[in-house]
Amino acid sequence: MSIQPHQPERVERRMSPRDVRSVQLPRATMLRPGYNDVEVDRFLDRVADELARLHADKAELRDQVRALQEEVAGAPVPEAPSDQAVRILATAQQTADSYVAEAEDFSRQMTADARAQYEEQVRRARENAGAIIQAAQEAAARMTAGERPATVDAPPRSTQELEEQVAYLKAFGQACRTQLRAYLEALLVDVETEWGRAHPGALPPSAPRGIPAGSSRAPAPNVALEAPRDDNGGGDEGAGSGQQSGVGRSVR
Amino acid sequence: MDIPAMRASFAKAAAAGDEAPLYFYSHLFLSHPETRRLFPVSMAHQRDRLFQALGDVVAYVDDLDRLVPILQALGRDHRKFGTVAEHYPAVGASLIATLRHFDDEWDAALEQSWTTAYGLVAQVMVEAAEEASGQPPWWDAEVVGHERRTIDTAVLWLRPEPEFPYEAGQSVSLETDVRPKLWRYYSPANAPRPDGLVEIHVRAYDGGPVGAALVRRVGKGDVLHLGPPVGHIAFDAESDRDLLLVAGGTGLAPLKAVVDHVARIGPPRRVDLFVGSRTEERIYDRADLERLAEEHAWLTVTFAVSADDLSPLEQGDVGEVVVRHGPWSSRDVYVAGPAAMVQDTTTRLVQAGVRPERIRSEVFAPSRLGPSLDGEVTE
């Protein structure tokens, strides 16, 4: 009943203890009409008390509901998943995990194999290159070393001799270059006279064949290897070997 | 809180092996489906990490001085996963359901202990996360340059947005949309620059999902996510001793950042950088390092190959080559690379008279999930 004072305002449209207390029952007649006032008042008091008790209970229950609602909101566990559901999800997750793991493993093997192959190829290529370089170096060594027996009786060549040879080779190279230039110029002149004013770049590959071979036969091919091939057409390769023998001889 | 009883109940769950975290995550996803998107497709590694992290918490629960900083780092780091305060009670409920499931002698007292303990853990993490709310949970970083340098190594330049504060030698966790929710640690290969660009060296380990994607699938214009930087190699920027840096593989990255730091900030000192590799063609950043050596008189870069007889470079394991060029006893030494290389190099240097406390090292291995304790995932 201590709660009573702050209840009334909140339940305006419903009968409050105060409503009952303040009710005024009309009287039927002027002499001794209706109920006994004292009894009626006592009854009304009891009704009021009962209502007050009900309101108090209700308020208490409402507070409890509110507290519980707050608790539920604070820890939102609507309902714990059943063990069966957990097991099903766990199995599904494990299956997914194993697929991912398999895919990763597959990719690991593939890339590892690819890498191994790649590295093997690179290694072989480098080995080949190394072998070729080494063979070339050995050949060079053999060429210089192998020539010695031919002059084994002669005293070791002096620096002066070597210098002379170098000078000779340089001069030879220069001569070759000069002759090639002369040959090319002659060729161009011939082309212009024989084939009209055709642009040299438009020459058919067979053009050089039309040149009389005698004019510059030996030296021209010598330098052919230094000059871009396409300038000279196909005819010079055969003579190229002549260059090597020539150089070989001059070294000796 | 009855700590011995909690440890006993945790041991029971841990003894169930993979079953326990499997139960935990299934329970969590069923009761809170919205948490599933915070995790990668495959949960296999995640499960190991959960119990490792929980094991740390249980182990240090009576050593708060040690535990609290770990939890704070965890809380801050979890922001990048998209974790918010509301997720913590959900995780707590599933954790307790899991412990209950694997414990025959579970009782109300134990449940109370765990609820209290978890409440404290969550509170520390949530508070740390809130304190860190001044900086973004992660940074978007556009790939502005991507160069494949060898068959399995790429160098990326990233432009983080907004400004990304870090220091030379730190590590950064990184995620790509191509491999969602898989965060991996990489080290910037430069000190912070005025233009904000961050250089990252990525090696694609065979079968590694993130590295391979970063090397082969990610390209210019893609956007990556960066987590907050974490200190790791602990570069001592205050020391003015000369430096010896020894790198293997992409361990070069943090050491190149140290070189960059000396170049940009100083103090001036001699720096000798040794870069070890199996073969010459695998040295993926040679041109840039040679450029740096040319620009800076104080920098010497030496390359070493261990399985390439034809190479004109220094021959031998990089540790061996370093010691051959010694003595280094007056230097601060930083070693970064694969575990075997780091081990071998530090051993040789110590034998050659370098004081062990002057040597700092970092191991670069496949799947750098995180630097040991910090950066670990607890959910």
Tab-separated table of N, CA and C in Angstrom, chain B residues 87-185:
chain	number	residue	atom	x	y	z
B	87	HIS	N	30.683	-7.982	-30.519
B	87	HIS	CA	31.082	-9.363	-30.806
B	87	HIS	C	31.624	-10.076	-29.573
B	88	TYR	N	32.123	-9.291	-28.611
B	88	TYR	CA	32.805	-9.924	-27.480
B	88	TYR	C	31.891	-10.811	-26.623
B	89	PRO	N	30.658	-10.353	-26.259
B	89	PRO	CA	29.789	-11.245	-25.479
B	89	PRO	C	29.435	-12.518	-26.249
B	90	ALA	N	29.275	-12.398	-27.562
B	90	ALA	CA	28.942	-13.567	-28.372
B	90	ALA	C	30.056	-14.603	-28.275
B	91	VAL	N	31.294	-14.113	-28.409
B	91	VAL	CA	32.436	-15.019	-28.320
B	91	VAL	C	32.504	-15.641	-26.925
B	92	GLY	N	32.262	-14.813	-25.897
B	92	GLY	CA	32.314	-15.319	-24.531
B	92	GLY	C	31.310	-16.443	-24.306
B	93	ALA	N	30.093	-16.267	-24.816
B	93	ALA	CA	29.063	-17.288	-24.614
B	93	ALA	C	29.466	-18.590	-25.285
B	94	SER	N	29.996	-18.496	-26.509
B	94	SER	CA	30.387	-19.717	-27.210
B	94	SER	C	31.609	-20.365	-26.565
B	95	LEU	N	32.505	-19.524	-26.048
B	95	LEU	CA	33.681	-20.075	-25.370
B	95	LEU	C	33.259	-20.894	-24.149
B	96	ILE	N	32.328	-20.323	-23.371
B	96	ILE	CA	31.896	-21.023	-22.170
B	96	ILE	C	31.108	-22.281	-22.540
B	97	ALA	N	30.309	-22.195	-23.608
B	97	ALA	CA	29.585	-23.391	-24.060
B	97	ALA	C	30.569	-24.487	-24.452
B	98	THR	N	31.680	-24.086	-25.091
B	98	THR	CA	32.684	-25.067	-25.506
B	98	THR	C	33.358	-25.716	-24.306
B	99	LEU	N	33.779	-24.879	-23.360
B	99	LEU	CA	34.450	-25.425	-22.176
B	99	LEU	C	33.510	-26.366	-21.426
B	100	ARG	N	32.229	-25.983	-21.348
B	100	ARG	CA	31.242	-26.815	-20.665
B	100	ARG	C	31.094	-28.157	-21.379
B	101	HIS	N	31.083	-28.081	-22.718
B	101	HIS	CA	30.881	-29.287	-23.517
B	101	HIS	C	31.996	-30.310	-23.306
B	102	PHE	N	33.208	-29.817	-23.108
B	102	PHE	CA	34.346	-30.751	-23.010
B	102	PHE	C	34.736	-31.049	-21.564
B	103	ASP	N	33.929	-30.611	-20.615
B	103	ASP	CA	34.281	-30.808	-19.204
B	103	ASP	C	33.159	-31.550	-18.486
B	104	ASP	N	33.446	-32.794	-18.044
B	104	ASP	CA	32.425	-33.595	-17.347
B	104	ASP	C	32.092	-33.014	-15.980
B	105	GLU	N	33.066	-32.302	-15.409
B	105	GLU	CA	32.832	-31.834	-14.038
B	105	GLU	C	32.525	-30.340	-13.988
B	106	TRP	N	31.965	-29.853	-15.058
B	106	TRP	CA	31.618	-28.424	-15.134
B	106	TRP	C	30.582	-28.105	-14.052
B	107	ASP	N	30.747	-27.002	-13.344
B	107	ASP	CA	29.731	-26.608	-12.360
B	107	ASP	C	29.547	-25.095	-12.372
B	108	ALA	N	28.586	-24.678	-11.592
B	108	ALA	CA	28.218	-23.259	-11.601
B	108	ALA	C	29.388	-22.376	-11.184
B	109	ALA	N	30.202	-22.853	-10.224
B	109	ALA	CA	31.327	-22.052	-9.737
B	109	ALA	C	32.329	-21.813	-10.863
B	110	LEU	N	32.603	-22.892	-11.629
B	110	LEU	CA	33.554	-22.792	-12.741
B	110	LEU	C	33.015	-21.828	-13.796
B	111	GLU	N	31.720	-21.951	-14.060
B	111	GLU	CA	31.107	-21.074	-15.059
B	111	GLU	C	31.235	-19.619	-14.620
B	112	GLN	N	31.045	-19.405	-13.311
B	112	GLN	CA	31.168	-18.048	-12.789
B	112	GLN	C	32.589	-17.534	-12.975
B	113	SER	N	33.592	-18.387	-12.661
B	113	SER	CA	34.999	-17.989	-12.801
B	113	SER	C	35.297	-17.594	-14.242
B	114	TRP	N	34.880	-18.453	-15.175
B	114	TRP	CA	35.179	-18.184	-16.576
B	114	TRP	C	34.462	-16.934	-17.068
B	115	THR	N	33.202	-16.772	-16.632
B	115	THR	CA	32.454	-15.595	-17.064
B	115	THR	C	33.162	-14.327	-16.600
B	116	THR	N	33.598	-14.344	-15.321
B	116	THR	CA	34.307	-13.176	-14.788
B	116	THR	C	35.597	-12.936	-15.555
B	117	ALA	N	36.384	-14.024	-15.758
B	117	ALA	CA	37.689	-13.881	-16.423
B	117	ALA	C	37.504	-13.363	-17.844
B	118	TYR	N	36.542	-13.956	-18.562
B	118	TYR	CA	36.344	-13.520	-19.935
B	118	TYR	C	35.874	-12.069	-19.983
B	119	GLY	N	35.024	-11.710	-19.031
B	119	GLY	CA	34.555	-10.333	-18.964
B	119	GLY	C	35.717	-9.359	-18.841
B	120	LEU	N	36.710	-9.728	-18.009
B	120	LEU	CA	37.874	-8.857	-17.842
B	120	LEU	C	38.696	-8.774	-19.128
B	121	VAL	N	38.920	-9.944	-19.733
B	121	VAL	CA	39.702	-9.983	-20.968
B	121	VAL	C	39.036	-9.104	-22.028
B	122	ALA	N	37.715	-9.302	-22.181
B	122	ALA	CA	36.989	-8.541	-23.198
B	122	ALA	C	37.045	-7.053	-22.890
B	123	GLN	N	36.943	-6.729	-21.594
B	123	GLN	CA	36.948	-5.314	-21.223
B	123	GLN	C	38.273	-4.649	-21.600
B	124	VAL	N	39.386	-5.353	-21.289
B	124	VAL	CA	40.702	-4.793	-21.615
B	124	VAL	C	40.827	-4.607	-23.125
B	125	MET	N	40.376	-5.607	-23.885
B	125	MET	CA	40.510	-5.528	-25.342
B	125	MET	C	39.620	-4.425	-25.923
B	126	VAL	N	38.387	-4.376	-25.433
B	126	VAL	CA	37.459	-3.364	-25.961
B	126	VAL	C	37.970	-1.963	-25.640
B	127	GLU	N	38.474	-1.795	-24.410
B	127	GLU	CA	38.972	-0.461	-24.034
B	127	GLU	C	40.161	-0.059	-24.880
B	128	ALA	N	41.077	-1.030	-25.109
B	128	ALA	CA	42.246	-0.717	-25.943
B	128	ALA	C	41.804	-0.352	-27.356
B	129	ALA	N	40.796	-1.081	-27.854
B	129	ALA	CA	40.300	-0.797	-29.207
B	129	ALA	C	39.694	0.596	-29.260
B	130	GLU	N	38.979	0.961	-28.182
B	130	GLU	CA	38.355	2.291	-28.173
B	130	GLU	C	39.406	3.386	-28.092
B	131	GLU	N	40.461	3.123	-27.296
B	131	GLU	CA	41.526	4.127	-27.191
B	131	GLU	C	42.195	4.358	-28.535
B	132	ALA	N	42.241	3.270	-29.345
B	132	ALA	CA	42.928	3.371	-30.638
B	132	ALA	C	42.012	3.934	-31.712
B	133	SER	N	40.800	4.362	-31.323
B	133	SER	CA	39.846	4.746	-32.364
B	133	SER	C	40.240	6.038	-33.066
B	134	GLY	N	41.333	6.686	-32.589
B	134	GLY	CA	41.824	7.875	-33.276
B	134	GLY	C	42.410	7.535	-34.637
B	135	GLN	N	42.950	6.318	-34.782
B	135	GLN	CA	43.499	5.934	-36.082
B	135	GLN	C	42.563	4.917	-36.723
B	136	PRO	N	42.624	4.840	-38.058
B	136	PRO	CA	41.674	3.936	-38.731
B	136	PRO	C	41.940	2.479	-38.349
B	137	PRO	N	40.916	1.621	-38.399
B	137	PRO	CA	41.119	0.207	-38.103
B	137	PRO	C	42.044	-0.447	-39.125
B	138	TRP	N	41.990	0.007	-40.357
B	138	TRP	CA	42.936	-0.427	-41.387
B	138	TRP	C	43.074	0.696	-42.389
B	139	TRP	N	44.108	0.589	-43.221
B	139	TRP	CA	44.351	1.609	-44.248
B	139	TRP	C	44.136	0.979	-45.618
B	140	ASP	N	43.434	1.686	-46.483
B	140	ASP	CA	43.385	1.256	-47.872
B	140	ASP	C	44.687	1.693	-48.524
B	141	ALA	N	45.278	0.810	-49.305
B	141	ALA	CA	46.549	1.149	-49.945
B	141	ALA	C	46.483	0.749	-51.410
B	142	GLU	N	46.538	1.748	-52.274
B	142	GLU	CA	46.482	1.445	-53.704
B	142	GLU	C	47.852	0.992	-54.198
B	143	VAL	N	47.838	-0.026	-55.030
B	143	VAL	CA	49.083	-0.483	-55.647
B	143	VAL	C	49.394	0.483	-56.791
B	144	VAL	N	50.474	1.262	-56.641
B	144	VAL	CA	50.808	2.223	-57.696
B	144	VAL	C	51.960	1.713	-58.550
B	145	GLY	N	52.575	0.622	-58.126
B	145	GLY	CA	53.630	0.023	-58.935
B	145	GLY	C	53.732	-1.445	-58.595
B	146	HIS	N	53.951	-2.263	-59.596
B	146	HIS	CA	54.065	-3.703	-59.369
B	146	HIS	C	55.064	-4.251	-60.373
B	147	GLU	N	56.198	-4.761	-59.884
B	147	GLU	CA	57.223	-5.288	-60.789
B	147	GLU	C	57.530	-6.726	-60.431
B	148	ARG	N	57.328	-7.615	-61.382
B	148	ARG	CA	57.779	-8.996	-61.203
B	148	ARG	C	59.279	-8.988	-61.412
B	149	ARG	N	60.037	-9.357	-60.380
B	149	ARG	CA	61.488	-9.294	-60.535
B	149	ARG	C	62.090	-10.649	-60.887
B	150	THR	N	61.565	-11.714	-60.304
B	150	THR	CA	62.015	-13.051	-60.681
B	150	THR	C	60.756	-13.878	-60.848
B	151	ILE	N	60.926	-15.171	-61.075
B	151	ILE	CA	59.771	-16.029	-61.315
B	151	ILE	C	58.795	-15.980	-60.133
B	152	ASP	N	59.296	-15.734	-58.928
B	152	ASP	CA	58.397	-15.785	-57.774
B	152	ASP	C	58.549	-14.597	-56.823
B	153	THR	N	59.153	-13.525	-57.280
B	153	THR	CA	59.314	-12.366	-56.403
B	153	THR	C	58.817	-11.107	-57.112
B	154	ALA	N	58.102	-10.292	-56.345
B	154	ALA	CA	57.636	-9.031	-56.913
B	154	ALA	C	57.935	-7.905	-55.933
B	155	VAL	N	58.115	-6.708	-56.475
B	155	VAL	CA	58.270	-5.522	-55.650
B	155	VAL	C	57.046	-4.649	-55.908
B	156	LEU	N	56.352	-4.272	-54.814
B	156	LEU	CA	55.127	-3.478	-54.940
B	156	LEU	C	55.335	-2.116	-54.284
B	157	TRP	N	54.766	-1.097	-54.887
B	157	TRP	CA	54.735	0.211	-54.234
B	157	TRP	C	53.278	0.528	-53.915
B	158	LEU	N	53.040	0.858	-52.655
B	158	LEU	CA	51.681	1.105	-52.201
B	158	LEU	C	51.534	2.557	-51.775
B	159	ARG	N	50.319	3.101	-51.995
B	159	ARG	CA	50.028	4.438	-51.483
B	159	ARG	C	48.873	4.339	-50.496
B	160	PRO	N	49.236	4.269	-49.163
B	160	PRO	CA	48.178	4.131	-48.154
B	160	PRO	C	47.421	5.431	-47.989
B	161	GLU	N	46.146	5.280	-47.630
B	161	GLU	CA	45.242	6.410	-47.467
B	161	GLU	C	44.436	6.179	-46.192
B	162	PRO	N	44.393	7.032	-45.196
B	162	PRO	CA	45.186	8.262	-45.076
B	162	PRO	C	46.639	7.937	-44.748
B	163	GLU	N	47.386	8.945	-44.323
B	163	GLU	CA	48.803	8.767	-44.047
B	163	GLU	C	49.038	7.585	-43.114
B	164	PHE	N	50.047	6.780	-43.428
B	164	PHE	CA	50.311	5.556	-42.678
B	164	PHE	C	51.591	5.741	-41.866
B	165	PRO	N	51.461	5.903	-40.543
B	165	PRO	CA	52.677	6.160	-39.755
B	165	PRO	C	53.376	4.852	-39.380
B	166	TYR	N	54.659	4.761	-39.680
B	166	TYR	CA	55.432	3.568	-39.283
B	166	TYR	C	56.905	3.959	-39.219
B	167	GLU	N	57.724	2.998	-38.767
B	167	GLU	CA	59.169	3.253	-38.704
B	167	GLU	C	59.915	2.157	-39.448
B	168	ALA	N	61.137	2.504	-39.879
B	168	ALA	CA	61.952	1.518	-40.587
B	168	ALA	C	62.136	0.285	-39.717
B	169	GLY	N	62.003	-0.895	-40.324
B	169	GLY	CA	62.214	-2.146	-39.601
B	169	GLY	C	60.942	-2.734	-39.030
B	170	GLN	N	59.829	-1.982	-39.071
B	170	GLN	CA	58.570	-2.526	-38.561
B	170	GLN	C	57.917	-3.441	-39.591
B	171	SER	N	56.954	-4.211	-39.114
B	171	SER	CA	56.191	-5.072	-40.016
B	171	SER	C	54.766	-4.565	-40.135
B	172	VAL	N	54.145	-4.925	-41.238
B	172	VAL	CA	52.803	-4.452	-41.526
B	172	VAL	C	51.981	-5.647	-41.986
B	173	SER	N	50.778	-5.802	-41.419
B	173	SER	CA	49.940	-6.892	-41.910
B	173	SER	C	49.136	-6.388	-43.088
B	174	LEU	N	48.856	-7.302	-43.984
B	174	LEU	CA	48.346	-6.895	-45.283
B	174	LEU	C	47.315	-7.914	-45.755
B	175	GLU	N	46.243	-7.412	-46.356
B	175	GLU	CA	45.186	-8.284	-46.865
B	175	GLU	C	44.800	-7.832	-48.257
B	176	THR	N	44.508	-8.787	-49.134
B	176	THR	CA	44.023	-8.448	-50.464
B	176	THR	C	42.629	-9.036	-50.650
B	177	ASP	N	41.783	-8.323	-51.409
B	177	ASP	CA	40.425	-8.810	-51.653
B	177	ASP	C	40.417	-10.134	-52.399
B	178	VAL	N	41.530	-10.422	-53.081
B	178	VAL	CA	41.613	-11.684	-53.804
B	178	VAL	C	41.635	-12.862	-52.817
B	179	ARG	N	42.171	-12.618	-51.626
B	179	ARG	CA	42.224	-13.646	-50.578
B	179	ARG	C	41.674	-13.049	-49.282
B	180	PRO	N	40.348	-12.890	-49.220
B	180	PRO	CA	39.787	-12.135	-48.094
B	180	PRO	C	40.074	-12.773	-46.746
B	181	LYS	N	40.292	-11.930	-45.766
B	181	LYS	CA	40.458	-12.303	-44.362
B	181	LYS	C	41.741	-13.079	-44.080
B	182	LEU	N	42.639	-13.138	-45.060
B	182	LEU	CA	43.938	-13.751	-44.796
B	182	LEU	C	44.961	-12.628	-44.685
B	183	TRP	N	45.379	-12.349	-43.468
B	183	TRP	CA	46.334	-11.262	-43.239
B	183	TRP	C	47.721	-11.855	-43.123
B	184	ARG	N	48.689	-11.231	-43.800
B	184	ARG	CA	50.069	-11.694	-43.732
B	184	ARG	C	50.971	-10.498	-43.436
B	185	TYR	N	52.072	-10.788	-42.762
B	185	TYR	CA	52.992	-9.696	-42.404
B	185	TYR	C	54.086	-9.508	-43.435
